[in-house]
Every structure is written in C-alpha cells, then in structure tokens.
Amino acid sequence: MRGHIDGMVLATVEHEPLHGYAILESLTRRSGGALDLPTGTIYPALRRLEKSGFLASEWSTVGGRKRRTYRLTEAGRRALADERTSWRDLSGVVEALLRPQPGPA
Amino acid sequence: MRGHIDGMVLATVEHEPLHGYAILESLTRRSGGALDLPTGTIYPALRRLEKSGFLASEWSTVGGRKRRTYRLTEAGRRALADERTSWRDLSGVVEALLRPQPGPA
DNA sequence: ATCAACATGTAGATGTTCTATATATAGAGC
DNA sequence: GCTCTATATATAGAACATCTACATGTTGAT
C-alpha cells in the first residue's frame, strides 16, 4: 500500500471531519477488511499530513475520551485531486507493464 | 511506483531474457516515457530479484560490451503470477477508497 | 578529440510503513 | 472488585524500496 495511504486518508475526510480511530475504522470497513492499518501507521500519517498543510486538527472530548478530529484544508483538497490524477496515471502504467506481452507474431 | 517495480521487471523478461539496460529501455518505451528509472534503481533491483531466486543471470559480451542477461526462473514465474493477483487486489482497494463517497442520502 | 549512447555497478540519503511499546477511559461479563 | 475488549492517541526504532550521486569502461559518430 506504500504511497497510497495519504490519498485514501484525505479521501476519507473529504466530506466529513473524522478523528484518527474513526478514519482507521472507515478504511477497514470500506476496504472490506483488506486494509487493516496498525495505529502506528495512521497516527504518524495524520501528523505528516497536518504538517504538510493538507489536514487541520482540533481536540475535543467525547464520552470521557479525547479525540483529535481532522478536516481537509484547501491545500488538502488540491492534494487529493492530485492523488487521484497520479493514481490514474500510475495504475495505467502498471497495468500496461504487468500485462503479458503480445507475441512478436 | 514503490513496490510495483519488481513485478514489472519480471513481466518484462517473461517471454525473452534481457540484460539490465534493455529492461530499462523496454520499461521506458512501453510506459510511453512515464517510467524512466535511473540505473541506480534497476541494477540493485535485478540483484535483489536474483538473490530471491526469481531471476537467473548469465554474462556475455556483445560488440565489446559486457552484458548480464536475466531470465525468469520457475519461482519467478510464480512470483509474477502473485504480483499480478496482488496488483488486482491492491488496485481494487485503492480505487474504492479513493473514490468520492456517496452522500449519506 | 570529444561527446552521446551503451552497459554495469556501489554508497549513502530519503521517506513510508510496520512492529512494538506506552498510556488511559468506558463498558461488559463474571 | 477484577478482567477483558473496544475506544483513543502516541512514540521509537527497524525494515525496506527507491533515488541521487558517483564510479568505470566501451563503441561509434561528428
């Protein structure tokens, strides 16, 4: 999954802000269990994305538990669009190169 | 491209053995120039794949230049099949998670 | 002679992700 | 009261692929 996590995280908070644990659950659920990230992956990723200016966070307390809720910034919205474009490019290339060559008939 | 290079290299030598530089050219040509690996990527990758038993190499001299030609081993053939399967899985997941969520109508 | 293309290779830096560990609360089951 | 699971966040260090930069040598064209 290397390199694709950032885009998937940004896409997850595209329409509603979520806290880290909820993002984790959403990714697992929407992938049908195929993607099951450890917390040691998601939290550093969120901090990296915030540091890059793609996410902004806010603390709150819900039911006695502290939550850090992340929302997509304008720059994040542009980054997500870029991720989608570069995913299309990447997957086209990989698909083409992985495909068995036609014999030199 | 991280993580996908191995599969693309294996696919390149699937039907005919090639030397490193020729593999590089083939990848660039077949990707329409989108993939232009530096030699510092391809040669270590080939050694890694040989060490893993997926490629076997043989030296030859053509036109005064030394070439190391790589061919796919049986294990390499299986590894390539695995790469193709896991690419399909991966791309399905990324596609699904990158896609904009349907509104909670 | 010089330069581009051919051909292989190593060393070190970079950056993402994983493993392992740490902390703390809420609620269920016993 | 105790324990376990789920919720919630976080860091340190290891692993690993890839990139940058460097190093070397040949062939053929200008």
mmCIF file of C-alpha atoms (C1' of nucleotides) in Angstrom:
data_model
loop_
_atom_site.group_PDB
_atom_site.id
_atom_site.type_symbol
_atom_site.label_atom_id
_atom_site.label_comp_id
_atom_site.label_asym_id
_atom_site.label_seq_id
_atom_site.Cartn_x
_atom_site.Cartn_y
_atom_site.Cartn_z
ATOM 1 C CA MET A 1 0.000 0.000 0.000
ATOM 2 C CA ARG A 2 3.087 2.129 0.206
ATOM 3 C CA GLY A 3 2.448 5.632 -1.073
ATOM 4 C CA HIS A 4 -1.287 5.294 -1.403
ATOM 5 C CA ILE A 5 -2.303 5.751 2.203
ATOM 6 C CA ASP A 6 -2.146 9.533 2.147
ATOM 7 C CA GLY A 7 -4.662 9.796 -0.671
ATOM 8 C CA MET A 8 -7.016 7.318 0.922
ATOM 9 C CA VAL A 9 -6.905 9.193 4.219
ATOM 10 C CA LEU A 10 -7.589 12.510 2.507
ATOM 11 C CA ALA A 11 -10.498 10.950 0.606
ATOM 12 C CA THR A 12 -11.912 9.624 3.886
ATOM 13 C CA VAL A 13 -12.239 13.079 5.415
ATOM 14 C CA GLU A 14 -13.261 14.744 2.165
ATOM 15 C CA HIS A 15 -16.901 15.205 3.133
ATOM 16 C CA GLU A 16 -16.848 14.944 6.922
ATOM 17 C CA PRO A 17 -14.123 15.560 9.504
ATOM 18 C CA LEU A 18 -13.193 12.441 11.486
ATOM 19 C CA HIS A 19 -10.788 11.524 14.282
ATOM 20 C CA GLY A 20 -7.916 9.083 13.775
ATOM 21 C CA TYR A 21 -9.587 5.995 15.110
ATOM 22 C CA ALA A 22 -12.713 6.641 13.051
ATOM 23 C CA ILE A 23 -10.597 7.090 9.925
ATOM 24 C CA LEU A 24 -8.966 3.744 10.687
ATOM 25 C CA GLU A 25 -12.357 2.063 11.034
ATOM 26 C CA SER A 26 -13.665 3.673 7.889
ATOM 27 C CA LEU A 27 -10.692 2.449 5.852
ATOM 28 C CA THR A 28 -11.068 -1.081 7.196
ATOM 29 C CA ARG A 29 -14.814 -1.131 6.613
ATOM 30 C CA ARG A 30 -14.770 0.375 3.139
ATOM 31 C CA SER A 31 -11.965 -1.964 2.035
ATOM 32 C CA GLY A 32 -13.943 -4.973 3.209
ATOM 33 C CA GLY A 33 -11.226 -5.750 5.731
ATOM 34 C CA ALA A 34 -8.477 -5.888 3.109
ATOM 35 C CA LEU A 35 -6.827 -2.821 4.567
ATOM 36 C CA ASP A 36 -6.255 -3.050 8.302
ATOM 37 C CA LEU A 37 -3.691 -0.455 9.284
ATOM 38 C CA PRO A 38 -1.960 -0.557 12.661
ATOM 39 C CA THR A 39 -2.292 2.578 14.775
ATOM 40 C CA GLY A 40 1.442 3.092 14.381
ATOM 41 C CA THR A 41 0.788 3.817 10.732
ATOM 42 C CA ILE A 42 -2.239 6.072 10.877
ATOM 43 C CA TYR A 43 -1.211 8.495 13.616
ATOM 44 C CA PRO A 44 2.188 9.371 12.160
ATOM 45 C CA ALA A 45 0.489 9.669 8.744
ATOM 46 C CA LEU A 46 -2.073 12.130 10.125
ATOM 47 C CA ARG A 47 0.655 14.237 11.716
ATOM 48 C CA ARG A 48 2.613 14.204 8.491
ATOM 49 C CA LEU A 49 -0.448 15.310 6.539
ATOM 50 C CA GLU A 50 -1.149 18.070 9.029
ATOM 51 C CA LYS A 51 2.454 19.224 8.899
ATOM 52 C CA SER A 52 2.167 19.327 5.115
ATOM 53 C CA GLY A 53 -0.880 21.546 5.498
ATOM 54 C CA PHE A 54 -3.338 19.057 3.981
ATOM 55 C CA LEU A 55 -5.216 18.429 7.216
ATOM 56 C CA ALA A 56 -6.100 20.586 10.197
ATOM 57 C CA SER A 57 -6.979 19.151 13.606
ATOM 58 C CA GLU A 58 -8.971 20.105 16.655
ATOM 59 C CA TRP A 59 -9.213 18.424 20.055
ATOM 60 C CA SER A 60 -12.444 17.501 21.723
ATOM 61 C CA THR A 61 -13.688 15.195 24.452
ATOM 62 C CA VAL A 62 -16.500 12.755 23.786
ATOM 63 C CA GLY A 63 -17.708 10.349 26.443
ATOM 64 C CA GLY A 64 -14.619 10.929 28.559
ATOM 65 C CA ARG A 65 -12.291 10.108 25.659
ATOM 66 C CA LYS A 66 -10.090 12.666 23.970
ATOM 67 C CA ARG A 67 -10.392 12.941 20.251
ATOM 68 C CA ARG A 68 -8.370 14.777 17.676
ATOM 69 C CA THR A 69 -10.602 15.475 14.731
ATOM 70 C CA TYR A 70 -9.083 16.135 11.329
ATOM 71 C CA ARG A 71 -10.614 18.083 8.468
ATOM 72 C CA LEU A 72 -9.423 18.607 4.910
ATOM 73 C CA THR A 73 -7.884 22.012 4.159
ATOM 74 C CA GLU A 74 -7.981 23.774 0.798
ATOM 75 C CA ALA A 75 -4.439 22.595 0.091
ATOM 76 C CA GLY A 76 -5.579 19.109 1.109
ATOM 77 C CA ARG A 77 -8.374 19.286 -1.414
ATOM 78 C CA ARG A 78 -5.885 20.101 -4.133
ATOM 79 C CA ALA A 79 -3.549 17.342 -2.894
ATOM 80 C CA LEU A 80 -6.416 14.856 -3.048
ATOM 81 C CA ALA A 81 -7.189 15.866 -6.636
ATOM 82 C CA ASP A 82 -3.504 15.374 -7.456
ATOM 83 C CA GLU A 83 -3.504 11.954 -5.779
ATOM 84 C CA ARG A 84 -6.471 10.884 -7.850
ATOM 85 C CA THR A 85 -4.812 12.029 -11.049
ATOM 86 C CA SER A 86 -1.496 10.408 -10.266
ATOM 87 C CA TRP A 87 -3.251 7.208 -9.229
ATOM 88 C CA ARG A 88 -4.914 7.029 -12.626
ATOM 89 C CA ASP A 89 -1.546 7.594 -14.298
ATOM 90 C CA LEU A 90 0.231 5.093 -12.106
ATOM 91 C CA SER A 91 -2.358 2.379 -12.460
ATOM 92 C CA GLY A 92 -2.425 2.801 -16.218
ATOM 93 C CA VAL A 93 1.330 2.333 -16.386
ATOM 94 C CA VAL A 94 1.443 -0.626 -14.020
ATOM 95 C CA GLU A 95 -1.459 -2.277 -15.795
ATOM 96 C CA ALA A 96 0.264 -1.878 -19.167
ATOM 97 C CA LEU A 97 3.627 -3.131 -17.969
ATOM 98 C CA LEU A 98 2.281 -6.029 -15.962
ATOM 99 C CA ARG A 99 0.175 -7.257 -18.831
ATOM 100 C CA PRO A 100 1.680 -10.197 -20.749
ATOM 101 C CA GLN A 101 3.393 -9.004 -23.923
ATOM 102 C CA PRO A 102 1.769 -9.840 -27.223
ATOM 103 C CA GLY A 103 3.945 -12.372 -29.039
ATOM 104 C CA PRO A 104 6.102 -10.917 -31.860
ATOM 105 C CA ALA A 105 3.833 -12.510 -34.479
ATOM 106 C CA MET B 1 6.000 3.283 -8.241
ATOM 107 C CA ARG B 2 7.198 1.880 -4.966
ATOM 108 C CA GLY B 3 6.604 -1.850 -4.688
ATOM 109 C CA HIS B 4 5.497 -2.336 -8.279
ATOM 110 C CA ILE B 5 8.869 -2.353 -9.987
ATOM 111 C CA ASP B 6 9.639 -5.977 -9.226
ATOM 112 C CA GLY B 7 6.520 -7.234 -10.952
ATOM 113 C CA MET B 8 7.073 -5.026 -13.974
ATOM 114 C CA VAL B 9 10.643 -6.246 -14.328
ATOM 115 C CA LEU B 10 9.571 -9.881 -14.062
ATOM 116 C CA ALA B 11 6.870 -9.292 -16.680
ATOM 117 C CA THR B 12 9.449 -7.730 -18.992
ATOM 118 C CA VAL B 13 11.578 -10.871 -19.103
ATOM 119 C CA GLU B 14 8.604 -13.221 -19.084
ATOM 120 C CA HIS B 15 8.931 -14.234 -22.724
ATOM 121 C CA GLU B 16 12.507 -13.326 -23.563
ATOM 122 C CA PRO B 17 15.646 -12.933 -21.454
ATOM 123 C CA LEU B 18 17.083 -9.415 -21.487
ATOM 124 C CA HIS B 19 20.028 -7.584 -19.970
ATOM 125 C CA GLY B 20 19.612 -4.729 -17.475
ATOM 126 C CA TYR B 21 19.930 -1.852 -19.869
ATOM 127 C CA ALA B 22 17.488 -3.451 -22.315
ATOM 128 C CA ILE B 23 14.977 -3.987 -19.486
ATOM 129 C CA LEU B 24 15.326 -0.318 -18.629
ATOM 130 C CA GLU B 25 14.666 0.696 -22.236
ATOM 131 C CA SER B 26 11.728 -1.661 -22.522
ATOM 132 C CA LEU B 27 10.100 -0.231 -19.389
ATOM 133 C CA THR B 28 10.572 3.330 -20.624
ATOM 134 C CA ARG B 29 9.295 2.542 -24.100
ATOM 135 C CA ARG B 30 6.278 0.508 -23.025
ATOM 136 C CA SER B 31 5.263 3.129 -20.450
ATOM 137 C CA GLY B 32 5.366 5.835 -23.079
ATOM 138 C CA GLY B 33 8.157 7.550 -21.169
ATOM 139 C CA ALA B 34 6.157 7.802 -17.953
ATOM 140 C CA LEU B 35 8.505 5.384 -16.215
ATOM 141 C CA ASP B 36 12.152 6.367 -16.544
ATOM 142 C CA LEU B 37 14.123 4.533 -13.895
ATOM 143 C CA PRO B 38 17.659 5.570 -13.008
ATOM 144 C CA THR B 39 20.291 2.843 -13.295
ATOM 145 C CA GLY B 40 20.730 3.031 -9.536
ATOM 146 C CA THR B 41 17.254 1.561 -9.236
ATOM 147 C CA ILE B 42 17.300 -1.169 -11.841
ATOM 148 C CA TYR B 43 20.623 -2.840 -11.099
ATOM 149 C CA PRO B 44 20.064 -3.251 -7.370
ATOM 150 C CA ALA B 45 16.545 -4.466 -8.153
ATOM 151 C CA LEU B 46 17.865 -7.121 -10.539
ATOM 152 C CA ARG B 47 20.358 -8.337 -7.943
ATOM 153 C CA ARG B 48 17.632 -8.450 -5.336
ATOM 154 C CA LEU B 49 15.391 -10.463 -7.650
ATOM 155 C CA GLU B 50 18.218 -12.848 -8.459
ATOM 156 C CA LYS B 51 19.025 -13.257 -4.776
ATOM 157 C CA SER B 52 15.355 -14.076 -4.187
ATOM 158 C CA GLY B 53 15.596 -16.757 -6.858
ATOM 159 C CA PHE B 54 13.153 -15.102 -9.265
ATOM 160 C CA LEU B 55 15.762 -14.313 -11.905
ATOM 161 C CA ALA B 56 18.906 -16.087 -13.090
ATOM 162 C CA SER B 57 21.692 -14.299 -14.946
ATOM 163 C CA GLU B 58 24.423 -15.101 -17.394
ATOM 164 C CA TRP B 59 27.298 -12.947 -18.661
ATOM 165 C CA SER B 60 28.055 -12.456 -22.310
ATOM 166 C CA THR B 61 29.954 -9.998 -24.495
ATOM 167 C CA VAL B 62 28.258 -8.313 -27.423
ATOM 168 C CA GLY B 63 30.118 -5.793 -29.578
ATOM 169 C CA GLY B 64 32.859 -5.433 -26.973
ATOM 170 C CA ARG B 65 30.354 -4.641 -24.238
ATOM 171 C CA LYS B 66 29.701 -6.911 -21.304
ATOM 172 C CA ARG B 67 26.122 -7.851 -20.705
ATOM 173 C CA ARG B 68 24.430 -9.642 -17.898
ATOM 174 C CA THR B 69 21.313 -11.272 -19.255
ATOM 175 C CA TYR B 70 18.486 -12.181 -16.917
ATOM 176 C CA ARG B 71 15.855 -14.842 -17.426
ATOM 177 C CA LEU B 72 12.767 -15.722 -15.395
ATOM 178 C CA THR B 73 13.057 -18.826 -13.200
ATOM 179 C CA GLU B 74 10.184 -21.121 -12.244
ATOM 180 C CA ALA B 75 9.943 -19.380 -8.876
ATOM 181 C CA GLY B 76 9.975 -16.096 -10.759
ATOM 182 C CA ARG B 77 7.048 -17.227 -12.845
ATOM 183 C CA ARG B 78 5.088 -17.967 -9.694
ATOM 184 C CA ALA B 79 6.161 -14.634 -8.177
ATOM 185 C CA LEU B 80 4.938 -12.845 -11.294
ATOM 186 C CA ALA B 81 1.565 -14.565 -11.058
ATOM 187 C CA ASP B 82 1.384 -13.479 -7.404
ATOM 188 C CA GLU B 83 2.280 -9.910 -8.320
ATOM 189 C CA ARG B 84 -0.499 -9.823 -10.880
ATOM 190 C CA THR B 85 -3.014 -11.112 -8.363
ATOM 191 C CA SER B 86 -1.954 -8.745 -5.623
ATOM 192 C CA TRP B 87 -1.953 -5.839 -8.058
ATOM 193 C CA ARG B 88 -5.574 -6.556 -8.904
ATOM 194 C CA ASP B 89 -6.411 -6.711 -5.187
ATOM 195 C CA LEU B 90 -4.469 -3.576 -4.381
ATOM 196 C CA SER B 91 -5.860 -1.541 -7.237
ATOM 197 C CA GLY B 92 -9.402 -2.565 -6.368
ATOM 198 C CA VAL B 93 -8.934 -1.367 -2.808
ATOM 199 C CA VAL B 94 -7.230 1.902 -3.728
ATOM 200 C CA GLU B 95 -9.836 2.599 -6.381
ATOM 201 C CA ALA B 96 -12.655 2.028 -3.910
ATOM 202 C CA LEU B 97 -11.116 4.131 -1.158
ATOM 203 C CA LEU B 98 -10.031 6.973 -3.396
ATOM 204 C CA ARG B 99 -13.459 7.263 -4.978
ATOM 205 C CA PRO B 100 -15.604 10.098 -3.588
ATOM 206 C CA GLN B 101 -18.069 8.781 -1.003
ATOM 207 C CA PRO B 102 -21.731 8.710 -1.930
ATOM 208 C CA GLY B 103 -23.592 11.238 0.167
ATOM 209 C CA PRO B 104 -25.496 9.740 3.173
ATOM 210 C CA ALA B 105 -28.811 10.235 1.383
ATOM 211 C "C1'" DA C 1 39.455 14.552 -29.627
ATOM 212 C "C1'" DT C 2 35.066 14.807 -27.777
ATOM 213 C "C1'" DC C 3 30.538 13.526 -26.881
ATOM 214 C "C1'" DA C 4 26.407 10.660 -26.718
ATOM 215 C "C1'" DA C 5 24.725 6.219 -26.175
ATOM 216 C "C1'" DC C 6 25.638 1.750 -24.281
ATOM 217 C "C1'" DA C 7 26.440 -1.009 -20.073
ATOM 218 C "C1'" DT C 8 27.084 -2.177 -15.139
ATOM 219 C "C1'" DG C 9 27.668 -1.129 -10.575
ATOM 220 C "C1'" DT C 10 28.072 0.871 -5.358
ATOM 221 C "C1'" DA C 11 27.314 4.150 -1.290
ATOM 222 C "C1'" DG C 12 24.514 6.895 1.169
ATOM 223 C "C1'" DA C 13 20.285 9.523 1.891
ATOM 224 C "C1'" DT C 14 15.324 9.696 1.956
ATOM 225 C "C1'" DG C 15 10.872 8.555 3.344
ATOM 226 C "C1'" DT C 16 6.850 5.424 4.248
ATOM 227 C "C1'" DT C 17 5.303 1.828 6.725
ATOM 228 C "C1'" DC C 18 5.487 -1.838 10.321
ATOM 229 C "C1'" DT C 19 6.407 -3.708 14.946
ATOM 230 C "C1'" DA C 20 6.460 -2.993 19.495
ATOM 231 C "C1'" DT C 21 5.544 -0.383 23.273
ATOM 232 C "C1'" DA C 22 3.131 3.020 26.256
ATOM 233 C "C1'" DT C 23 -0.880 5.319 28.326
ATOM 234 C "C1'" DA C 24 -5.750 5.967 29.617
ATOM 235 C "C1'" DT C 25 -11.033 5.606 29.692
ATOM 236 C "C1'" DA C 26 -15.687 3.149 29.125
ATOM 237 C "C1'" DG C 27 -18.424 -0.629 29.436
ATOM 238 C "C1'" DA C 28 -19.485 -5.622 29.551
ATOM 239 C "C1'" DG C 29 -19.233 -10.014 31.913
ATOM 240 C "C1'" DC C 30 -18.110 -12.606 35.895
ATOM 241 C "C1'" DG D 1 -13.770 -5.829 42.502
ATOM 242 C "C1'" DC D 2 -11.486 -7.817 38.538
ATOM 243 C "C1'" DT D 3 -10.560 -8.587 33.871
ATOM 244 C "C1'" DC D 4 -11.100 -8.137 29.197
ATOM 245 C "C1'" DT D 5 -12.387 -5.759 24.967
ATOM 246 C "C1'" DA D 6 -13.132 -1.694 22.473
ATOM 247 C "C1'" DT D 7 -12.051 3.077 22.139
ATOM 248 C "C1'" DA D 8 -8.420 6.566 21.544
ATOM 249 C "C1'" DT D 9 -3.764 8.616 20.875
ATOM 250 C "C1'" DA D 10 1.093 8.425 20.535
ATOM 251 C "C1'" DT D 11 6.404 7.434 20.037
ATOM 252 C "C1'" DA D 12 10.812 4.826 18.998
ATOM 253 C "C1'" DG D 13 13.229 2.011 16.155
ATOM 254 C "C1'" DA D 14 13.583 -1.320 12.454
ATOM 255 C "C1'" DA D 15 12.823 -2.607 7.748
ATOM 256 C "C1'" DC D 16 12.937 -1.780 3.053
ATOM 257 C "C1'" DA D 17 12.494 0.167 -1.753
ATOM 258 C "C1'" DT D 18 13.825 3.758 -4.270
ATOM 259 C "C1'" DC D 19 16.518 7.916 -5.579
ATOM 260 C "C1'" DT D 20 20.742 10.754 -6.022
ATOM 261 C "C1'" DA D 21 25.265 10.843 -6.941
ATOM 262 C "C1'" DC D 22 29.255 8.798 -8.071
ATOM 263 C "C1'" DA D 23 32.453 5.500 -10.472
ATOM 264 C "C1'" DT D 24 34.119 2.892 -14.561
ATOM 265 C "C1'" DG D 25 34.701 1.444 -19.271
ATOM 266 C "C1'" DT D 26 33.410 0.655 -24.467
ATOM 267 C "C1'" DT D 27 31.587 1.904 -29.138
ATOM 268 C "C1'" DG D 28 30.580 4.876 -32.784
ATOM 269 C "C1'" DA D 29 29.519 9.408 -34.645
ATOM 270 C "C1'" DT D 30 30.992 14.348 -35.507
#
